[in-house]
């Protein structure tokens, strides 16, 4: 056995490679019992470079046992265990050099330096975490406020809707009663009816605009339009950026007024995500052309109310959609919704729009590639909010559809820090945000070297 | 790595054609010629067995000490041939046939034979009007030359061993001038030739031109054939033979099939995209060596020709149920080559080991690799950048899995300009290499032979200025498409070019390279994406010779020049390690080969065994298949099974296509990680045995992995076995290669022998089919009773780390209670074992309860730190004492344990140095 000198005046004797916690099992000059109890051997067989115990416990300081492990104290840094196959293999594993006592490897004790560096890093991390956590609290408050606002908006609208619904119903009854005697006025009013039809179309258009404007910035962008694959022109199942731009008359984004020129291009294929019943579009469905002054007036009123109703519904649905996302246990990720973050690398500009999509665009021109649309949180069981998964991106040649994993780490700023493609068509984005900063524990940042004693 | 699907390439440069190609899932056979589509093969195959038009002119006989010559005449066209016969040392006969006066010289393959074979006197025993009998020396061996029709028979006593031209398929297309374009000069030469061809009656017969003689078009490629027809053919009959092997590389059974109803086996080095199993199509390499085997005799035929070659196999017993037949079994083999001469070596055995010795005496033995090359290799197309390399390296340590080499495919170079590094992905190659060196690990970077045509690329400019590129038929530099786009192909047949290439591996020339960096030559068939059959045009020119003549040799030269470069950069000290995809006879001298771009399918796992066994029979022992399968995505089960199988094959490397998901060993869950770790650990523990076998292969030419029949030549039951094999002669491996397998049935050979399961020490009798239940952790491996195998059971993170570790001896006793084995140790990486006799070679034997270690090489010297930590005697009995006797006669008692249920005796810590003389006596 050997003596181990720790970085303190106290000197403790124990066989090489034994941690302090197991010292009591290795008593000099007393028979040693394998830690699994399988056999007892004389003490001179401990660390004699021959494996006697099945569990490897008789050779804590040599490479003789295939399943052994070696403990290094690493005074000034962190103590650790290494597989005993790394003892005297010519490679310095323990910063205190104790693993290479007979291999000729020239190891330097780097524990102090490592300890210092680690403390620096921890210090820095702690600062970031602290500030990040404060920011997070702020985010949570904001989110709560926003949520309440939205919730009350929804409630308000639900009330309004109810009133409207009732009005429509009353009017409809009135209209139906009035309809009977006025059939002969049909011809006269056909032309006027056309105006109502246009009104209806406008209502549908407005509904579509609201639905398409995912991030509610008052503009429908090319990428927002791309989410509606049914608008695909060449029927290959995907609406490319070029195709979408074509539909938008070459514009990158359109506001409500310019959307009017886009609507005719898409209205035949456009499929609302809002189901008919939900939007209560039934009030717009009228198989018969109405006639007669009274009926016509009533119909006009119904349509106008209907339009209002639809607006409410569409706004409601966007809000509900937003409310349906899992923005974290304290809604701390809410602020990421409808935002986009970019990182420019050597060749590409990467764009991460959380809860929406990830894309890549060549720096010097060329079309955008979809690297995946929002899938789910996919972190480990204990904290699923550490990873985001985006999938079903553009297909790869002879390969899978592109997908992206976003790895979230605590940071003061919300920023994409790196992108990579570890496997063909599987991307990895590293992203910092205060939203994942944990409450700083009251960590003791002083050196570890007293831990052993 | 690289799959040159025509489509893939088109996709890169001509996007419009993509759609046509995407659906291609397996090999597109129409890209490759059938015999029918290869004009010379079609012409030759139309010739059916019958009476040969050739006649030997016995009066032209000339006899010298080393050879005899005589002329042959074709009675149809009066063209004369010159026949040369040699008796070679070591029981071989060489037969050469060339035109007596060819219009221009015909190509004779250089650089494949290690030296001029040593001849022995060939004496005339008797001669009459129609025959000549020559003595081949001992055992009544005679070579009989029959004059009309011409035929050769090699006999031993009354028994015919082999007959040549007995089916009359000798056909030698003489060079001729093109009729429509004869210049005056050519006509004058022709006149001279015709005199030679005139027979006694003065009649000259002009042969009719046949289609494809002067020009041949395949798909959109035209072969201009300026020299016209030049093909050759000869038949060999092997009486008493039903089993023939060899002529790699084909993705087919070990035992060669009858080709009567199909295409012949083709030997033409080609880059085949997603190759199919079980057919005779050509693949990446070619070794024109065929081994015949029967219980009576093992022989070999080595057809030394580097042009496109087809081999027909016909057996009179194939597919027939053997009733009591009057017809003795016989296998007929016919070789057809497009150009060159007939130069064939008949290796007369008679034992398998004799054939290996004979072939090795001609083309050399397996190079002795540095130990590290026998360890585990981690490859992928591609490890993306330095960070990636670092994190994979760390991944192995985190999961405690050993590995020695990490590999970089084509993406590491700057724009596929080999000898350079991508400046953004690998900005600090030396830093990366140093990081690996600190872990005692190594790296392989690919260097392919196609050179990007780019006047900003130093390598290209130098080749250009030295005029080293292969030329096209019009004399300009030949250019083709490959990974970098437009590429030139250095003429590796030119020794000056090879010397220049080798010099480029010097550390100061190859910037960023270090001594722990080795090389991989891919695409050296050569692969030309837009060339005929994805290779070079046959009318391209290598100096005075057409590519047609040298094709199958190109890849050998690439690997040779590269290996020379690695030796030179170390000042001749270090053994090189170079992996090649294309190869030829003699390639064994330069490094390792792999079976190319396979796929993640069970069938591909299975076929890796016969493919490497066939290569081993043809001299190339250092063989492996991409573990996991190159194309496609393996299931976890397939990947684990492949690691288990690969751990017991000579070259052990995992590799994957760029489009497949990542598959480092720890990505399939902890259970599978543990299974893969265990398989790799078994490999590392067994490295001393692999190393010793490679040393022996290097000395003797014996294959490292062997079909069972090689060691059990009289056991007919072993002749067609290809799902198990022997490593050396002492380990039998039957890997699990079926999905969902719950059992395998292994045949254990040898009447009266015993075999021990290496994992459980359970004993089984030989000459039985053993049913073995298996789980996911099972790798059925058996040690032969009568053998001693040395292992290093302290597995560490790389083989270098295990250098000085102690050995454990596993002595498995036979039914007589004895066993023997060897132990070989040197510095594991330099040529000092050869140059300075610095090695340890011990003979270990156990008999009469005494185990001893004896020096096999008393004139060698080497000191090792390794010692003997444990001796395990399997199948023994319990002694009352065990005594270790050292060289100086000092004695000490050894402690031991005895497991009576398995009869396993374990001697504790003898502690003697592995190089010492010692004896252990059991009482």
PDB file of N, CA, C and O in Angstrom, chain A residues 39 45 48-52 62-66 83-91 93 397-400 421-424 426, chain B residues 8 11 18 22 24 380 384 397 400 438-440 658-662 681 794-797 801 867 869-870 895 897 906-909:
ATOM      1  N   UNK A  39     -15.411 -13.103  -1.081  1.00  0.00           N
ATOM      2  CA  UNK A  39     -14.312 -13.860  -0.475  1.00  0.00           C
ATOM      3  C   UNK A  39     -13.438 -12.963   0.374  1.00  0.00           C
ATOM      4  O   UNK A  39     -13.521 -11.733   0.294  1.00  0.00           O
ATOM      5  N   UNK A  45      -2.745  -8.912  -0.677  1.00  0.00           N
ATOM      6  CA  UNK A  45      -3.305  -9.099  -2.023  1.00  0.00           C
ATOM      7  C   UNK A  45      -4.141  -7.898  -2.469  1.00  0.00           C
ATOM      8  O   UNK A  45      -4.690  -7.901  -3.559  1.00  0.00           O
ATOM      9  N   UNK A  48      -2.197  -5.817  -5.383  1.00  0.00           N
ATOM     10  CA  UNK A  48      -0.980  -6.561  -5.744  1.00  0.00           C
ATOM     11  C   UNK A  48      -0.963  -6.835  -7.243  1.00  0.00           C
ATOM     12  O   UNK A  48      -0.239  -7.688  -7.726  1.00  0.00           O
ATOM     13  N   UNK A  49      -1.797  -6.120  -8.024  1.00  0.00           N
ATOM     14  CA  UNK A  49      -1.827  -6.227  -9.480  1.00  0.00           C
ATOM     15  C   UNK A  49      -2.317  -7.599  -9.947  1.00  0.00           C
ATOM     16  O   UNK A  49      -1.893  -8.113 -10.969  1.00  0.00           O
ATOM     17  N   UNK A  50      -3.205  -8.185  -9.166  1.00  0.00           N
ATOM     18  CA  UNK A  50      -3.878  -9.405  -9.600  1.00  0.00           C
ATOM     19  C   UNK A  50      -5.302  -9.328  -9.063  1.00  0.00           C
ATOM     20  O   UNK A  50      -5.520  -9.007  -7.892  1.00  0.00           O
ATOM     21  N   UNK A  51      -6.256  -9.630  -9.939  1.00  0.00           N
ATOM     22  CA  UNK A  51      -7.650  -9.444  -9.560  1.00  0.00           C
ATOM     23  C   UNK A  51      -8.176 -10.677  -8.829  1.00  0.00           C
ATOM     24  O   UNK A  51      -8.286 -11.749  -9.413  1.00  0.00           O
ATOM     25  N   UNK A  52      -8.463 -10.520  -7.534  1.00  0.00           N
ATOM     26  CA  UNK A  52      -8.997 -11.636  -6.757  1.00  0.00           C
ATOM     27  C   UNK A  52     -10.499 -11.521  -6.532  1.00  0.00           C
ATOM     28  O   UNK A  52     -11.172 -12.531  -6.374  1.00  0.00           O
ATOM     29  N   UNK A  62      -4.865  -0.512  -9.085  1.00  0.00           N
ATOM     30  CA  UNK A  62      -4.175  -1.069 -10.254  1.00  0.00           C
ATOM     31  C   UNK A  62      -5.208  -1.335 -11.352  1.00  0.00           C
ATOM     32  O   UNK A  62      -6.407  -1.235 -11.116  1.00  0.00           O
ATOM     33  N   UNK A  63      -4.705  -1.697 -12.518  1.00  0.00           N
ATOM     34  CA  UNK A  63      -5.600  -1.932 -13.654  1.00  0.00           C
ATOM     35  C   UNK A  63      -5.988  -3.405 -13.758  1.00  0.00           C
ATOM     36  O   UNK A  63      -6.497  -3.839 -14.782  1.00  0.00           O
ATOM     37  N   UNK A  64      -5.748  -4.174 -12.687  1.00  0.00           N
ATOM     38  CA  UNK A  64      -5.905  -5.624 -12.805  1.00  0.00           C
ATOM     39  C   UNK A  64      -7.342  -6.083 -12.993  1.00  0.00           C
ATOM     40  O   UNK A  64      -7.592  -7.083 -13.650  1.00  0.00           O
ATOM     41  N   UNK A  65      -8.299  -5.374 -12.396  1.00  0.00           N
ATOM     42  CA  UNK A  65      -9.690  -5.835 -12.494  1.00  0.00           C
ATOM     43  C   UNK A  65     -10.424  -5.110 -13.613  1.00  0.00           C
ATOM     44  O   UNK A  65     -10.334  -3.889 -13.731  1.00  0.00           O
ATOM     45  N   UNK A  66     -11.167  -5.863 -14.415  1.00  0.00           N
ATOM     46  CA  UNK A  66     -11.852  -5.237 -15.550  1.00  0.00           C
ATOM     47  C   UNK A  66     -12.952  -4.271 -15.117  1.00  0.00           C
ATOM     48  O   UNK A  66     -13.303  -3.363 -15.852  1.00  0.00           O
ATOM     49  N   UNK A  83     -12.422   4.617 -14.470  1.00  0.00           N
ATOM     50  CA  UNK A  83     -12.315   3.157 -14.604  1.00  0.00           C
ATOM     51  C   UNK A  83     -10.862   2.754 -14.370  1.00  0.00           C
ATOM     52  O   UNK A  83      -9.952   3.481 -14.774  1.00  0.00           O
ATOM     53  N   UNK A  84     -10.656   1.626 -13.718  1.00  0.00           N
ATOM     54  CA  UNK A  84      -9.269   1.281 -13.389  1.00  0.00           C
ATOM     55  C   UNK A  84      -8.441   0.975 -14.635  1.00  0.00           C
ATOM     56  O   UNK A  84      -7.222   0.977 -14.585  1.00  0.00           O
ATOM     57  N   UNK A  85      -9.107   0.763 -15.783  1.00  0.00           N
ATOM     58  CA  UNK A  85      -8.340   0.562 -17.030  1.00  0.00           C
ATOM     59  C   UNK A  85      -7.583   1.832 -17.413  1.00  0.00           C
ATOM     60  O   UNK A  85      -6.750   1.805 -18.298  1.00  0.00           O
ATOM     61  N   UNK A  86      -7.864   2.922 -16.741  1.00  0.00           N
ATOM     62  CA  UNK A  86      -7.151   4.169 -17.080  1.00  0.00           C
ATOM     63  C   UNK A  86      -5.971   4.431 -16.146  1.00  0.00           C
ATOM     64  O   UNK A  86      -5.328   5.468 -16.223  1.00  0.00           O
ATOM     65  N   UNK A  87      -5.694   3.467 -15.272  1.00  0.00           N
ATOM     66  CA  UNK A  87      -4.524   3.597 -14.399  1.00  0.00           C
ATOM     67  C   UNK A  87      -3.291   3.194 -15.195  1.00  0.00           C
ATOM     68  O   UNK A  87      -3.268   2.121 -15.815  1.00  0.00           O
ATOM     69  N   UNK A  88      -2.305   4.059 -15.181  1.00  0.00           N
ATOM     70  CA  UNK A  88      -1.042   3.767 -15.869  1.00  0.00           C
ATOM     71  C   UNK A  88      -1.235   3.384 -17.335  1.00  0.00           C
ATOM     72  O   UNK A  88      -0.597   2.465 -17.832  1.00  0.00           O
ATOM     73  N   UNK A  89      -2.125   4.083 -18.017  1.00  0.00           N
ATOM     74  CA  UNK A  89      -2.284   3.821 -19.453  1.00  0.00           C
ATOM     75  C   UNK A  89      -1.563   4.878 -20.280  1.00  0.00           C
ATOM     76  O   UNK A  89      -1.736   4.964 -21.487  1.00  0.00           O
ATOM     77  N   UNK A  90      -0.753   5.696 -19.590  1.00  0.00           N
ATOM     78  CA  UNK A  90       0.029   6.685 -20.319  1.00  0.00           C
ATOM     79  C   UNK A  90      -0.740   7.967 -20.592  1.00  0.00           C
ATOM     80  O   UNK A  90      -0.240   8.850 -21.272  1.00  0.00           O
ATOM     81  N   UNK A  91      -1.958   8.046 -20.104  1.00  0.00           N
ATOM     82  CA  UNK A  91      -2.772   9.242 -20.337  1.00  0.00           C
ATOM     83  C   UNK A  91      -3.153   9.838 -18.986  1.00  0.00           C
ATOM     84  O   UNK A  91      -3.645   9.126 -18.103  1.00  0.00           O
ATOM     85  N   UNK A  93      -5.355  11.353 -16.531  1.00  0.00           N
ATOM     86  CA  UNK A  93      -6.787  11.531 -16.344  1.00  0.00           C
ATOM     87  C   UNK A  93      -7.105  12.348 -15.101  1.00  0.00           C
ATOM     88  O   UNK A  93      -7.980  13.198 -15.118  1.00  0.00           O
ATOM     89  N   UNK A 397     -32.994  14.811 -50.080  1.00  0.00           N
ATOM     90  CA  UNK A 397     -32.844  13.871 -51.185  1.00  0.00           C
ATOM     91  C   UNK A 397     -32.460  12.505 -50.621  1.00  0.00           C
ATOM     92  O   UNK A 397     -31.499  12.402 -49.870  1.00  0.00           O
ATOM     93  N   UNK A 398     -33.248  11.517 -50.950  1.00  0.00           N
ATOM     94  CA  UNK A 398     -33.005  10.138 -50.474  1.00  0.00           C
ATOM     95  C   UNK A 398     -32.908  10.074 -48.955  1.00  0.00           C
ATOM     96  O   UNK A 398     -32.255   9.193 -48.410  1.00  0.00           O
ATOM     97  N   UNK A 399     -33.512  11.044 -48.297  1.00  0.00           N
ATOM     98  CA  UNK A 399     -33.350  11.039 -46.848  1.00  0.00           C
ATOM     99  C   UNK A 399     -34.644  11.429 -46.167  1.00  0.00           C
ATOM    100  O   UNK A 399     -35.702  11.521 -46.794  1.00  0.00           O
ATOM    101  N   UNK A 400     -34.561  11.689 -44.877  1.00  0.00           N
ATOM    102  CA  UNK A 400     -35.752  12.029 -44.104  1.00  0.00           C
ATOM    103  C   UNK A 400     -36.154  13.488 -44.329  1.00  0.00           C
ATOM    104  O   UNK A 400     -35.450  14.241 -44.996  1.00  0.00           O
ATOM    105  N   UNK A 421     -25.321  20.785 -37.990  1.00  0.00           N
ATOM    106  CA  UNK A 421     -26.066  19.685 -38.606  1.00  0.00           C
ATOM    107  C   UNK A 421     -25.344  18.399 -38.228  1.00  0.00           C
ATOM    108  O   UNK A 421     -24.591  17.850 -39.021  1.00  0.00           O
ATOM    109  N   UNK A 422     -25.531  17.915 -37.008  1.00  0.00           N
ATOM    110  CA  UNK A 422     -24.763  16.757 -36.544  1.00  0.00           C
ATOM    111  C   UNK A 422     -24.993  15.533 -37.414  1.00  0.00           C
ATOM    112  O   UNK A 422     -24.107  14.713 -37.597  1.00  0.00           O
ATOM    113  N   UNK A 423     -26.186  15.391 -37.939  1.00  0.00           N
ATOM    114  CA  UNK A 423     -26.458  14.269 -38.818  1.00  0.00           C
ATOM    115  C   UNK A 423     -27.189  14.854 -39.995  1.00  0.00           C
ATOM    116  O   UNK A 423     -27.852  15.886 -39.865  1.00  0.00           O
ATOM    117  N   UNK A 424     -27.046  14.227 -41.141  1.00  0.00           N
ATOM    118  CA  UNK A 424     -27.655  14.767 -42.334  1.00  0.00           C
ATOM    119  C   UNK A 424     -29.129  15.111 -42.113  1.00  0.00           C
ATOM    120  O   UNK A 424     -29.906  14.259 -41.691  1.00  0.00           O
ATOM    121  N   UNK A 426     -30.571  16.687 -39.853  1.00  0.00           N
ATOM    122  CA  UNK A 426     -30.997  16.860 -38.468  1.00  0.00           C
ATOM    123  C   UNK A 426     -30.177  18.000 -37.886  1.00  0.00           C
ATOM    124  O   UNK A 426     -28.972  17.878 -37.727  1.00  0.00           O
TER     125      UNK A 426
ATOM    126  N   UNK B   8     -26.681  10.395 -58.456  1.00  0.00           N
ATOM    127  CA  UNK B   8     -26.243  11.282 -57.401  1.00  0.00           C
ATOM    128  C   UNK B   8     -25.415  12.399 -58.025  1.00  0.00           C
ATOM    129  O   UNK B   8     -25.598  13.559 -57.750  1.00  0.00           O
ATOM    130  N   UNK B  11     -27.351  14.709 -60.052  1.00  0.00           N
ATOM    131  CA  UNK B  11     -28.094  15.603 -59.197  1.00  0.00           C
ATOM    132  C   UNK B  11     -27.231  16.789 -58.798  1.00  0.00           C
ATOM    133  O   UNK B  11     -27.704  17.901 -58.684  1.00  0.00           O
ATOM    134  N   UNK B  18     -32.551  14.741 -61.936  1.00  0.00           N
ATOM    135  CA  UNK B  18     -32.769  14.139 -60.621  1.00  0.00           C
ATOM    136  C   UNK B  18     -33.940  13.176 -60.597  1.00  0.00           C
ATOM    137  O   UNK B  18     -33.830  12.048 -60.152  1.00  0.00           O
ATOM    138  N   UNK B  22     -34.068   9.218 -58.724  1.00  0.00           N
ATOM    139  CA  UNK B  22     -34.340   9.089 -57.297  1.00  0.00           C
ATOM    140  C   UNK B  22     -34.834   7.703 -56.930  1.00  0.00           C
ATOM    141  O   UNK B  22     -34.531   7.179 -55.876  1.00  0.00           O
ATOM    142  N   UNK B  24     -33.906   4.887 -57.970  1.00  0.00           N
ATOM    143  CA  UNK B  24     -32.928   3.792 -58.010  1.00  0.00           C
ATOM    144  C   UNK B  24     -32.592   3.349 -56.597  1.00  0.00           C
ATOM    145  O   UNK B  24     -32.029   4.106 -55.822  1.00  0.00           O
ATOM    146  N   UNK B 380     -17.158   7.511 -40.498  1.00  0.00           N
ATOM    147  CA  UNK B 380     -18.446   7.993 -40.979  1.00  0.00           C
ATOM    148  C   UNK B 380     -18.168   8.974 -42.112  1.00  0.00           C
ATOM    149  O   UNK B 380     -17.193   9.708 -42.068  1.00  0.00           O
ATOM    150  N   UNK B 384     -17.934  15.922 -39.184  1.00  0.00           N
ATOM    151  CA  UNK B 384     -18.111  17.225 -39.825  1.00  0.00           C
ATOM    152  C   UNK B 384     -16.950  18.202 -39.640  1.00  0.00           C
ATOM    153  O   UNK B 384     -16.562  18.873 -40.573  1.00  0.00           O
ATOM    154  N   UNK B 397     -14.857   7.694 -24.568  1.00  0.00           N
ATOM    155  CA  UNK B 397     -14.369   7.648 -23.189  1.00  0.00           C
ATOM    156  C   UNK B 397     -15.515   7.695 -22.190  1.00  0.00           C
ATOM    157  O   UNK B 397     -15.503   6.981 -21.192  1.00  0.00           O
ATOM    158  N   UNK B 400     -16.903   4.420 -22.093  1.00  0.00           N
ATOM    159  CA  UNK B 400     -15.892   3.410 -21.796  1.00  0.00           C
ATOM    160  C   UNK B 400     -15.823   2.344 -22.890  1.00  0.00           C
ATOM    161  O   UNK B 400     -15.833   1.145 -22.613  1.00  0.00           O
ATOM    162  N   UNK B 438      -2.666  12.544 -27.699  1.00  0.00           N
ATOM    163  CA  UNK B 438      -2.638  12.583 -26.242  1.00  0.00           C
ATOM    164  C   UNK B 438      -3.459  11.437 -25.648  1.00  0.00           C
ATOM    165  O   UNK B 438      -3.229  11.027 -24.514  1.00  0.00           O
ATOM    166  N   UNK B 439      -4.417  10.939 -26.416  1.00  0.00           N
ATOM    167  CA  UNK B 439      -5.214   9.804 -25.958  1.00  0.00           C
ATOM    168  C   UNK B 439      -4.678   8.499 -26.543  1.00  0.00           C
ATOM    169  O   UNK B 439      -5.351   7.463 -26.506  1.00  0.00           O
ATOM    170  N   UNK B 440      -3.542   8.582 -27.190  1.00  0.00           N
ATOM    171  CA  UNK B 440      -2.893   7.435 -27.843  1.00  0.00           C
ATOM    172  C   UNK B 440      -3.795   6.843 -28.918  1.00  0.00           C
ATOM    173  O   UNK B 440      -3.907   5.632 -29.064  1.00  0.00           O
ATOM    174  N   UNK B 658     -23.366   9.409 -45.672  1.00  0.00           N
ATOM    175  CA  UNK B 658     -23.619  10.765 -45.167  1.00  0.00           C
ATOM    176  C   UNK B 658     -25.102  11.024 -44.916  1.00  0.00           C
ATOM    177  O   UNK B 658     -25.463  11.812 -44.048  1.00  0.00           O
ATOM    178  N   UNK B 659     -25.978  10.340 -45.660  1.00  0.00           N
ATOM    179  CA  UNK B 659     -27.410  10.586 -45.512  1.00  0.00           C
ATOM    180  C   UNK B 659     -28.068   9.745 -44.423  1.00  0.00           C
ATOM    181  O   UNK B 659     -29.278   9.841 -44.207  1.00  0.00           O
ATOM    182  N   UNK B 660     -27.300   8.904 -43.743  1.00  0.00           N
ATOM    183  CA  UNK B 660     -27.901   8.062 -42.702  1.00  0.00           C
ATOM    184  C   UNK B 660     -27.827   8.781 -41.363  1.00  0.00           C
ATOM    185  O   UNK B 660     -26.925   9.581 -41.133  1.00  0.00           O
ATOM    186  N   UNK B 661     -28.770   8.491 -40.477  1.00  0.00           N
ATOM    187  CA  UNK B 661     -28.698   9.081 -39.133  1.00  0.00           C
ATOM    188  C   UNK B 661     -27.422   8.631 -38.423  1.00  0.00           C
ATOM    189  O   UNK B 661     -26.877   7.573 -38.729  1.00  0.00           O
ATOM    190  N   UNK B 662     -26.972   9.427 -37.499  1.00  0.00           N
ATOM    191  CA  UNK B 662     -25.758   9.106 -36.746  1.00  0.00           C
ATOM    192  C   UNK B 662     -25.921   7.760 -36.044  1.00  0.00           C
ATOM    193  O   UNK B 662     -27.010   7.411 -35.604  1.00  0.00           O
ATOM    194  N   UNK B 681     -14.744  -4.997 -26.750  1.00  0.00           N
ATOM    195  CA  UNK B 681     -13.794  -5.445 -25.717  1.00  0.00           C
ATOM    196  C   UNK B 681     -13.261  -6.848 -26.019  1.00  0.00           C
ATOM    197  O   UNK B 681     -12.090  -7.130 -25.793  1.00  0.00           O
ATOM    198  N   UNK B 794      -6.928  -7.119 -19.832  1.00  0.00           N
ATOM    199  CA  UNK B 794      -7.096  -5.750 -19.306  1.00  0.00           C
ATOM    200  C   UNK B 794      -7.346  -4.832 -20.501  1.00  0.00           C
ATOM    201  O   UNK B 794      -6.418  -4.311 -21.101  1.00  0.00           O
ATOM    202  N   UNK B 795      -8.610  -4.690 -20.840  1.00  0.00           N
ATOM    203  CA  UNK B 795      -8.937  -3.891 -22.016  1.00  0.00           C
ATOM    204  C   UNK B 795      -8.937  -2.407 -21.646  1.00  0.00           C
ATOM    205  O   UNK B 795      -9.566  -2.010 -20.670  1.00  0.00           O
ATOM    206  N   UNK B 796      -8.221  -1.640 -22.444  1.00  0.00           N
ATOM    207  CA  UNK B 796      -8.136  -0.208 -22.154  1.00  0.00           C
ATOM    208  C   UNK B 796      -8.693   0.590 -23.319  1.00  0.00           C
ATOM    209  O   UNK B 796      -9.242   0.034 -24.246  1.00  0.00           O
ATOM    210  N   UNK B 797      -8.504   1.929 -23.282  1.00  0.00           N
ATOM    211  CA  UNK B 797      -9.252   2.711 -24.272  1.00  0.00           C
ATOM    212  C   UNK B 797      -8.652   2.692 -25.665  1.00  0.00           C
ATOM    213  O   UNK B 797      -9.299   3.102 -26.615  1.00  0.00           O
ATOM    214  N   UNK B 801      -2.528   1.764 -25.349  1.00  0.00           N
ATOM    215  CA  UNK B 801      -2.535   1.824 -23.883  1.00  0.00           C
ATOM    216  C   UNK B 801      -2.289   0.447 -23.269  1.00  0.00           C
ATOM    217  O   UNK B 801      -1.959   0.343 -22.094  1.00  0.00           O
ATOM    218  N   UNK B 867       4.124  -9.439 -18.800  1.00  0.00           N
ATOM    219  CA  UNK B 867       4.369 -10.645 -18.031  1.00  0.00           C
ATOM    220  C   UNK B 867       3.149 -11.539 -18.092  1.00  0.00           C
ATOM    221  O   UNK B 867       2.139 -11.172 -18.713  1.00  0.00           O
ATOM    222  N   UNK B 869       0.094 -13.007 -16.326  1.00  0.00           N
ATOM    223  CA  UNK B 869      -0.654 -12.774 -15.079  1.00  0.00           C
ATOM    224  C   UNK B 869      -1.485 -13.966 -14.655  1.00  0.00           C
ATOM    225  O   UNK B 869      -1.820 -14.119 -13.489  1.00  0.00           O
ATOM    226  N   UNK B 870      -1.849 -14.779 -15.606  1.00  0.00           N
ATOM    227  CA  UNK B 870      -2.775 -15.858 -15.258  1.00  0.00           C
ATOM    228  C   UNK B 870      -2.658 -16.953 -16.317  1.00  0.00           C
ATOM    229  O   UNK B 870      -2.388 -16.666 -17.485  1.00  0.00           O
ATOM    230  N   UNK B 895      -0.358 -20.576  -6.608  1.00  0.00           N
ATOM    231  CA  UNK B 895      -1.701 -20.841  -6.103  1.00  0.00           C
ATOM    232  C   UNK B 895      -2.599 -21.159  -7.267  1.00  0.00           C
ATOM    233  O   UNK B 895      -2.376 -20.696  -8.380  1.00  0.00           O
ATOM    234  N   UNK B 897      -6.881 -22.323  -8.536  1.00  0.00           N
ATOM    235  CA  UNK B 897      -8.273 -22.634  -8.227  1.00  0.00           C
ATOM    236  C   UNK B 897      -8.725 -23.644  -9.252  1.00  0.00           C
ATOM    237  O   UNK B 897      -8.290 -23.598 -10.410  1.00  0.00           O
ATOM    238  N   UNK B 906      -7.258 -22.579 -12.812  1.00  0.00           N
ATOM    239  CA  UNK B 906      -6.708 -21.229 -12.975  1.00  0.00           C
ATOM    240  C   UNK B 906      -5.492 -21.067 -12.085  1.00  0.00           C
ATOM    241  O   UNK B 906      -5.574 -21.211 -10.868  1.00  0.00           O
ATOM    242  N   UNK B 907      -4.340 -20.801 -12.715  1.00  0.00           N
ATOM    243  CA  UNK B 907      -3.103 -20.620 -11.957  1.00  0.00           C
ATOM    244  C   UNK B 907      -2.919 -19.133 -11.689  1.00  0.00           C
ATOM    245  O   UNK B 907      -2.928 -18.311 -12.605  1.00  0.00           O
ATOM    246  N   UNK B 908      -2.748 -18.817 -10.417  1.00  0.00           N
ATOM    247  CA  UNK B 908      -2.686 -17.414 -10.024  1.00  0.00           C
ATOM    248  C   UNK B 908      -1.284 -16.825 -10.171  1.00  0.00           C
ATOM    249  O   UNK B 908      -0.320 -17.337  -9.625  1.00  0.00           O
ATOM    250  N   UNK B 909      -1.236 -15.774 -10.961  1.00  0.00           N
ATOM    251  CA  UNK B 909      -0.096 -14.874 -11.035  1.00  0.00           C
ATOM    252  C   UNK B 909       1.285 -15.538 -11.108  1.00  0.00           C
ATOM    253  O   UNK B 909       2.104 -15.387 -10.185  1.00  0.00           O
TER     254      UNK B 909
END
